Amino acid sequence: MKKLVIANQESAAGYVFAKTLVWRAAPALCGIKAGNLFSVRQSDFCEREFCDCAAALESFGIQSAFVQGRRQRIVAIFYDADWVQKILSSPCVKKYLLQKGYSNCGPCGAISVQDFVKKICSKIKSGAAFPHEVGLLLGYPLLDVIDFERRGGRGCVHCGSWKAYRDVESAKKLSLLYKECSERCLRLFERGFSIKEIICYGKKAVKAA
């Protein structure tokens, strides 16, 4: 397999960002999670690295975006557009988003993934309260997203990849699956595997599990 040559691999910022990407976004990259979001210090963000990785990930159906967040941090988002679109098409999700001000999300159709991500990024950039609906982009259950917002993150029954308030057993299993995926992909990265190779190996491992 031909390796993907990652720009600025030897630079500190390029290496740190690529490593963070593999560790924090592995579940989405390997197809077991709708999306992943993480932030890095602006000094650790490498836009050229991001663009090269984003281009490589498109062949796997993974879309991406980044936006300037608070406190000199860059927020990076990676997501499976088809998966997220299915989430946004749920009647309950559409009703929730209408209440959150997504006016182009009516009963006859869901908001597009692109518009949803644009609005999420706009809210993050504005510096206002963090948009809780981003949990939908990350594949979290709607009821957990709602409960997290209502309770201010308090009183959850399980705290793993997200704060779960209802289906604890499912949350535990998925959190463990995500953690194992990230650890496996990080080991491959540290052995010198390319992003494309890591995804291919990661997907095989998921199917074999």
PDB file of C-alpha atoms in Angstrom:
ATOM      1  CA  MET A   1       0.000   0.000   0.000  1.00  0.00           C
ATOM      2  CA  LYS A   2       1.324   3.385  -0.952  1.00  0.00           C
ATOM      3  CA  LYS A   3       1.815   5.603   2.064  1.00  0.00           C
ATOM      4  CA  LEU A   4       0.187   8.991   2.345  1.00  0.00           C
ATOM      5  CA  VAL A   5       2.913  11.576   2.653  1.00  0.00           C
ATOM      6  CA  ILE A   6       1.750  13.963   5.355  1.00  0.00           C
ATOM      7  CA  ALA A   7       2.949  17.511   4.888  1.00  0.00           C
ATOM      8  CA  ASN A   8       5.073  18.903   7.712  1.00  0.00           C
ATOM      9  CA  GLN A   9       5.329  15.486   9.330  1.00  0.00           C
ATOM     10  CA  GLU A  10       8.648  16.473  10.863  1.00  0.00           C
ATOM     11  CA  SER A  11       7.448  19.819  12.161  1.00  0.00           C
ATOM     12  CA  ALA A  12       6.357  20.002  15.764  1.00  0.00           C
ATOM     13  CA  ALA A  13       2.937  21.452  14.980  1.00  0.00           C
ATOM     14  CA  GLY A  14       2.316  19.006  12.140  1.00  0.00           C
ATOM     15  CA  TYR A  15       3.257  15.968  14.202  1.00  0.00           C
ATOM     16  CA  VAL A  16       1.323  17.042  17.290  1.00  0.00           C
ATOM     17  CA  PHE A  17      -1.807  17.761  15.275  1.00  0.00           C
ATOM     18  CA  ALA A  18      -1.640  14.486  13.334  1.00  0.00           C
ATOM     19  CA  LYS A  19      -1.163  12.516  16.555  1.00  0.00           C
ATOM     20  CA  THR A  20      -4.058  14.322  18.221  1.00  0.00           C
ATOM     21  CA  LEU A  21      -6.241  13.690  15.184  1.00  0.00           C
ATOM     22  CA  VAL A  22      -5.567   9.949  15.295  1.00  0.00           C
ATOM     23  CA  TRP A  23      -6.138   9.717  19.056  1.00  0.00           C
ATOM     24  CA  ARG A  24      -9.227  11.920  19.308  1.00  0.00           C
ATOM     25  CA  ALA A  25     -10.998  11.125  16.014  1.00  0.00           C
ATOM     26  CA  ALA A  26     -10.184   7.427  15.538  1.00  0.00           C
ATOM     27  CA  PRO A  27     -13.758   6.163  16.176  1.00  0.00           C
ATOM     28  CA  ALA A  28     -15.188   8.400  13.436  1.00  0.00           C
ATOM     29  CA  LEU A  29     -12.323   7.603  11.068  1.00  0.00           C
ATOM     30  CA  CYS A  30     -12.851   3.861  11.547  1.00  0.00           C
ATOM     31  CA  GLY A  31     -16.605   4.056  11.003  1.00  0.00           C
ATOM     32  CA  ILE A  32     -17.903   3.240  14.478  1.00  0.00           C
ATOM     33  CA  LYS A  33     -18.975   6.762  15.467  1.00  0.00           C
ATOM     34  CA  ALA A  34     -20.845   9.471  13.570  1.00  0.00           C
ATOM     35  CA  GLY A  35     -18.290  12.145  14.358  1.00  0.00           C
ATOM     36  CA  ASN A  36     -15.544  13.379  16.633  1.00  0.00           C
ATOM     37  CA  LEU A  37     -14.605  16.855  17.798  1.00  0.00           C
ATOM     38  CA  PHE A  38     -11.507  18.058  19.585  1.00  0.00           C
ATOM     39  CA  SER A  39      -9.600  21.263  20.186  1.00  0.00           C
ATOM     40  CA  VAL A  40      -5.900  22.045  20.113  1.00  0.00           C
ATOM     41  CA  ARG A  41      -3.875  25.092  21.025  1.00  0.00           C
ATOM     42  CA  GLN A  42      -3.532  27.441  18.093  1.00  0.00           C
ATOM     43  CA  SER A  43       0.235  26.930  18.245  1.00  0.00           C
ATOM     44  CA  ASP A  44      -0.291  23.176  17.768  1.00  0.00           C
ATOM     45  CA  PHE A  45      -2.633  23.554  14.804  1.00  0.00           C
ATOM     46  CA  CYS A  46      -1.203  23.079  11.335  1.00  0.00           C
ATOM     47  CA  GLU A  47      -3.658  24.145   8.634  1.00  0.00           C
ATOM     48  CA  ARG A  48      -1.672  22.503   5.856  1.00  0.00           C
ATOM     49  CA  GLU A  49      -1.621  19.257   7.819  1.00  0.00           C
ATOM     50  CA  PHE A  50      -5.352  19.549   8.404  1.00  0.00           C
ATOM     51  CA  CYS A  51      -6.072  20.099   4.710  1.00  0.00           C
ATOM     52  CA  ASP A  52      -3.871  17.169   3.631  1.00  0.00           C
ATOM     53  CA  CYS A  53      -5.557  14.873   6.157  1.00  0.00           C
ATOM     54  CA  ALA A  54      -9.004  16.152   5.189  1.00  0.00           C
ATOM     55  CA  ALA A  55      -8.347  15.421   1.516  1.00  0.00           C
ATOM     56  CA  ALA A  56      -7.227  11.888   2.345  1.00  0.00           C
ATOM     57  CA  LEU A  57     -10.235  11.273   4.582  1.00  0.00           C
ATOM     58  CA  GLU A  58     -12.755  12.259   1.910  1.00  0.00           C
ATOM     59  CA  SER A  59     -12.114   8.970   0.110  1.00  0.00           C
ATOM     60  CA  PHE A  60     -13.450   7.231   3.225  1.00  0.00           C
ATOM     61  CA  GLY A  61     -16.577   9.401   3.352  1.00  0.00           C
ATOM     62  CA  ILE A  62     -15.265  11.558   6.199  1.00  0.00           C
ATOM     63  CA  GLN A  63     -15.874  15.305   6.023  1.00  0.00           C
ATOM     64  CA  SER A  64     -14.118  17.878   8.181  1.00  0.00           C
ATOM     65  CA  ALA A  65     -14.136  21.474   9.354  1.00  0.00           C
ATOM     66  CA  PHE A  66     -12.208  23.663  11.742  1.00  0.00           C
ATOM     67  CA  VAL A  67     -13.022  26.911  13.483  1.00  0.00           C
ATOM     68  CA  GLN A  68     -11.396  29.358  15.886  1.00  0.00           C
ATOM     69  CA  GLY A  69     -12.723  28.709  19.370  1.00  0.00           C
ATOM     70  CA  ARG A  70     -12.160  30.346  22.728  1.00  0.00           C
ATOM     71  CA  ARG A  71      -8.852  30.926  24.476  1.00  0.00           C
ATOM     72  CA  GLN A  72      -6.650  30.673  21.388  1.00  0.00           C
ATOM     73  CA  ARG A  73      -7.806  27.157  20.547  1.00  0.00           C
ATOM     74  CA  ILE A  74      -8.814  25.626  17.234  1.00  0.00           C
ATOM     75  CA  VAL A  75     -11.786  23.280  17.176  1.00  0.00           C
ATOM     76  CA  ALA A  76     -11.530  20.481  14.592  1.00  0.00           C
ATOM     77  CA  ILE A  77     -14.511  18.383  13.537  1.00  0.00           C
ATOM     78  CA  PHE A  78     -14.509  15.109  11.595  1.00  0.00           C
ATOM     79  CA  TYR A  79     -17.751  13.359  10.684  1.00  0.00           C
ATOM     80  CA  ASP A  80     -19.462  10.804   8.438  1.00  0.00           C
ATOM     81  CA  ALA A  81     -21.841  12.992   6.429  1.00  0.00           C
ATOM     82  CA  ASP A  82     -24.236  10.167   5.492  1.00  0.00           C
ATOM     83  CA  TRP A  83     -24.493   8.966   9.094  1.00  0.00           C
ATOM     84  CA  VAL A  84     -25.080  12.463  10.452  1.00  0.00           C
ATOM     85  CA  GLN A  85     -27.714  13.137   7.784  1.00  0.00           C
ATOM     86  CA  LYS A  86     -29.664  10.096   8.996  1.00  0.00           C
ATOM     87  CA  ILE A  87     -29.503  11.445  12.541  1.00  0.00           C
ATOM     88  CA  LEU A  88     -30.740  14.859  11.399  1.00  0.00           C
ATOM     89  CA  SER A  89     -33.633  13.214   9.515  1.00  0.00           C
ATOM     90  CA  SER A  90     -35.176  11.815  12.705  1.00  0.00           C
ATOM     91  CA  PRO A  91     -38.526  13.520  13.477  1.00  0.00           C
ATOM     92  CA  CYS A  92     -37.518  13.958  17.124  1.00  0.00           C
ATOM     93  CA  VAL A  93     -34.201  15.518  16.147  1.00  0.00           C
ATOM     94  CA  LYS A  94     -35.894  17.862  13.667  1.00  0.00           C
ATOM     95  CA  LYS A  95     -38.311  19.006  16.387  1.00  0.00           C
ATOM     96  CA  TYR A  96     -35.416  19.587  18.779  1.00  0.00           C
ATOM     97  CA  LEU A  97     -33.450  21.589  16.220  1.00  0.00           C
ATOM     98  CA  LEU A  98     -36.479  23.732  15.392  1.00  0.00           C
ATOM     99  CA  GLN A  99     -36.625  24.650  19.072  1.00  0.00           C
ATOM    100  CA  LYS A 100     -32.915  25.521  18.906  1.00  0.00           C
ATOM    101  CA  GLY A 101     -33.481  28.003  16.093  1.00  0.00           C
ATOM    102  CA  TYR A 102     -32.698  25.893  13.047  1.00  0.00           C
ATOM    103  CA  SER A 103     -35.503  27.422  10.985  1.00  0.00           C
ATOM    104  CA  ASN A 104     -34.618  25.562   7.769  1.00  0.00           C
ATOM    105  CA  CYS A 105     -35.360  22.248   9.463  1.00  0.00           C
ATOM    106  CA  GLY A 106     -39.053  21.678   8.827  1.00  0.00           C
ATOM    107  CA  PRO A 107     -41.355  18.661   8.946  1.00  0.00           C
ATOM    108  CA  CYS A 108     -40.900  17.969   5.241  1.00  0.00           C
ATOM    109  CA  GLY A 109     -37.147  17.618   5.398  1.00  0.00           C
ATOM    110  CA  ALA A 110     -34.081  17.690   7.604  1.00  0.00           C
ATOM    111  CA  ILE A 111     -31.482  20.399   7.710  1.00  0.00           C
ATOM    112  CA  SER A 112     -28.534  19.495   5.500  1.00  0.00           C
ATOM    113  CA  VAL A 113     -25.352  18.289   7.163  1.00  0.00           C
ATOM    114  CA  GLN A 114     -23.417  21.129   5.555  1.00  0.00           C
ATOM    115  CA  ASP A 115     -25.785  23.789   6.926  1.00  0.00           C
ATOM    116  CA  PHE A 116     -25.816  22.123  10.336  1.00  0.00           C
ATOM    117  CA  VAL A 117     -22.016  22.086  10.566  1.00  0.00           C
ATOM    118  CA  LYS A 118     -21.820  25.684   9.333  1.00  0.00           C
ATOM    119  CA  LYS A 119     -24.190  26.843  12.068  1.00  0.00           C
ATOM    120  CA  ILE A 120     -22.325  24.819  14.708  1.00  0.00           C
ATOM    121  CA  CYS A 121     -19.050  26.428  13.619  1.00  0.00           C
ATOM    122  CA  SER A 122     -20.642  29.877  13.600  1.00  0.00           C
ATOM    123  CA  LYS A 123     -21.859  29.405  17.180  1.00  0.00           C
ATOM    124  CA  ILE A 124     -18.447  28.193  18.328  1.00  0.00           C
ATOM    125  CA  LYS A 125     -16.716  31.129  16.633  1.00  0.00           C
ATOM    126  CA  SER A 126     -19.107  33.640  18.195  1.00  0.00           C
ATOM    127  CA  GLY A 127     -17.771  32.768  21.635  1.00  0.00           C
ATOM    128  CA  ALA A 128     -21.286  32.402  23.026  1.00  0.00           C
ATOM    129  CA  ALA A 129     -22.459  29.349  24.979  1.00  0.00           C
ATOM    130  CA  PHE A 130     -21.172  26.146  23.425  1.00  0.00           C
ATOM    131  CA  PRO A 131     -23.868  24.600  21.174  1.00  0.00           C
ATOM    132  CA  HIS A 132     -25.113  21.471  22.953  1.00  0.00           C
ATOM    133  CA  GLU A 133     -26.664  20.191  19.732  1.00  0.00           C
ATOM    134  CA  VAL A 134     -23.161  19.353  18.539  1.00  0.00           C
ATOM    135  CA  GLY A 135     -23.726  16.107  20.459  1.00  0.00           C
ATOM    136  CA  LEU A 136     -25.917  14.979  17.563  1.00  0.00           C
ATOM    137  CA  LEU A 137     -22.998  15.424  15.178  1.00  0.00           C
ATOM    138  CA  LEU A 138     -20.970  13.208  17.476  1.00  0.00           C
ATOM    139  CA  GLY A 139     -23.621  10.493  17.463  1.00  0.00           C
ATOM    140  CA  TYR A 140     -24.778  10.878  21.061  1.00  0.00           C
ATOM    141  CA  PRO A 141     -28.398   9.924  21.897  1.00  0.00           C
ATOM    142  CA  LEU A 142     -30.796  12.856  21.609  1.00  0.00           C
ATOM    143  CA  LEU A 143     -32.181  12.338  25.127  1.00  0.00           C
ATOM    144  CA  ASP A 144     -28.659  12.455  26.597  1.00  0.00           C
ATOM    145  CA  VAL A 145     -27.969  15.672  24.673  1.00  0.00           C
ATOM    146  CA  ILE A 146     -31.169  17.196  26.057  1.00  0.00           C
ATOM    147  CA  ASP A 147     -30.550  15.994  29.620  1.00  0.00           C
ATOM    148  CA  PHE A 148     -26.955  17.244  29.564  1.00  0.00           C
ATOM    149  CA  GLU A 149     -28.141  20.720  28.609  1.00  0.00           C
ATOM    150  CA  ARG A 150     -31.014  20.777  31.100  1.00  0.00           C
ATOM    151  CA  ARG A 151     -28.891  19.596  34.006  1.00  0.00           C
ATOM    152  CA  GLY A 152     -25.780  21.556  33.145  1.00  0.00           C
ATOM    153  CA  GLY A 153     -23.781  18.351  32.832  1.00  0.00           C
ATOM    154  CA  ARG A 154     -24.608  17.263  36.377  1.00  0.00           C
ATOM    155  CA  GLY A 155     -26.226  14.079  37.633  1.00  0.00           C
ATOM    156  CA  CYS A 156     -25.246  11.703  34.829  1.00  0.00           C
ATOM    157  CA  VAL A 157     -25.368   7.973  35.537  1.00  0.00           C
ATOM    158  CA  HIS A 158     -22.262   7.197  33.478  1.00  0.00           C
ATOM    159  CA  CYS A 159     -19.393   9.390  32.323  1.00  0.00           C
ATOM    160  CA  GLY A 160     -17.414   7.852  29.474  1.00  0.00           C
ATOM    161  CA  SER A 161     -17.113   9.220  25.947  1.00  0.00           C
ATOM    162  CA  TRP A 162     -20.148  11.321  26.852  1.00  0.00           C
ATOM    163  CA  LYS A 163     -22.327  11.911  29.901  1.00  0.00           C
ATOM    164  CA  ALA A 164     -25.122   9.345  29.721  1.00  0.00           C
ATOM    165  CA  TYR A 165     -28.375   9.719  31.618  1.00  0.00           C
ATOM    166  CA  ARG A 166     -30.379   6.760  30.343  1.00  0.00           C
ATOM    167  CA  ASP A 167     -29.032   3.663  28.555  1.00  0.00           C
ATOM    168  CA  VAL A 168     -26.019   3.048  30.786  1.00  0.00           C
ATOM    169  CA  GLU A 169     -25.044  -0.380  29.448  1.00  0.00           C
ATOM    170  CA  SER A 170     -24.985   0.833  25.856  1.00  0.00           C
ATOM    171  CA  ALA A 171     -22.969   3.904  26.879  1.00  0.00           C
ATOM    172  CA  LYS A 172     -20.418   1.727  28.686  1.00  0.00           C
ATOM    173  CA  LYS A 173     -20.005  -0.660  25.743  1.00  0.00           C
ATOM    174  CA  LEU A 174     -19.634   2.120  23.198  1.00  0.00           C
ATOM    175  CA  SER A 175     -17.215   4.112  25.372  1.00  0.00           C
ATOM    176  CA  LEU A 176     -15.022   1.019  25.728  1.00  0.00           C
ATOM    177  CA  LEU A 177     -15.201   0.357  21.989  1.00  0.00           C
ATOM    178  CA  TYR A 178     -14.182   3.944  21.211  1.00  0.00           C
ATOM    179  CA  LYS A 179     -11.307   3.814  23.699  1.00  0.00           C
ATOM    180  CA  GLU A 180      -9.949   0.545  22.262  1.00  0.00           C
ATOM    181  CA  CYS A 181     -10.195   1.961  18.734  1.00  0.00           C
ATOM    182  CA  SER A 182      -8.266   5.120  19.687  1.00  0.00           C
ATOM    183  CA  GLU A 183      -5.557   3.144  21.482  1.00  0.00           C
ATOM    184  CA  ARG A 184      -5.131   0.761  18.537  1.00  0.00           C
ATOM    185  CA  CYS A 185      -4.909   3.595  16.010  1.00  0.00           C
ATOM    186  CA  LEU A 186      -2.463   5.566  18.160  1.00  0.00           C
ATOM    187  CA  ARG A 187      -0.135   2.550  18.351  1.00  0.00           C
ATOM    188  CA  LEU A 188      -0.175   2.320  14.560  1.00  0.00           C
ATOM    189  CA  PHE A 189       0.574   6.037  14.256  1.00  0.00           C
ATOM    190  CA  GLU A 190       3.532   5.772  16.612  1.00  0.00           C
ATOM    191  CA  ARG A 191       4.865   2.892  14.501  1.00  0.00           C
ATOM    192  CA  GLY A 192       4.883   5.195  11.467  1.00  0.00           C
ATOM    193  CA  PHE A 193       1.713   4.149   9.668  1.00  0.00           C
ATOM    194  CA  SER A 194       0.005   6.727   7.457  1.00  0.00           C
ATOM    195  CA  ILE A 195      -3.481   8.068   8.126  1.00  0.00           C
ATOM    196  CA  LYS A 196      -4.918   5.970   5.279  1.00  0.00           C
ATOM    197  CA  GLU A 197      -3.217   2.830   6.520  1.00  0.00           C
ATOM    198  CA  ILE A 198      -4.432   3.453  10.052  1.00  0.00           C
ATOM    199  CA  ILE A 199      -8.028   3.758   8.852  1.00  0.00           C
ATOM    200  CA  CYS A 200      -7.785   0.606   6.738  1.00  0.00           C
ATOM    201  CA  TYR A 201      -6.293  -1.413   9.587  1.00  0.00           C
ATOM    202  CA  GLY A 202      -8.715   0.119  12.057  1.00  0.00           C
ATOM    203  CA  LYS A 203     -11.749  -0.808   9.950  1.00  0.00           C
ATOM    204  CA  LYS A 204     -10.479  -4.387   9.579  1.00  0.00           C
ATOM    205  CA  ALA A 205     -10.004  -4.680  13.313  1.00  0.00           C
ATOM    206  CA  VAL A 206     -13.532  -3.427  13.955  1.00  0.00           C
ATOM    207  CA  LYS A 207     -15.012  -5.970  11.531  1.00  0.00           C
ATOM    208  CA  ALA A 208     -12.990  -8.778  13.081  1.00  0.00           C
ATOM    209  CA  ALA A 209     -14.048  -7.911  16.649  1.00  0.00           C
TER     210      ALA A 209
END
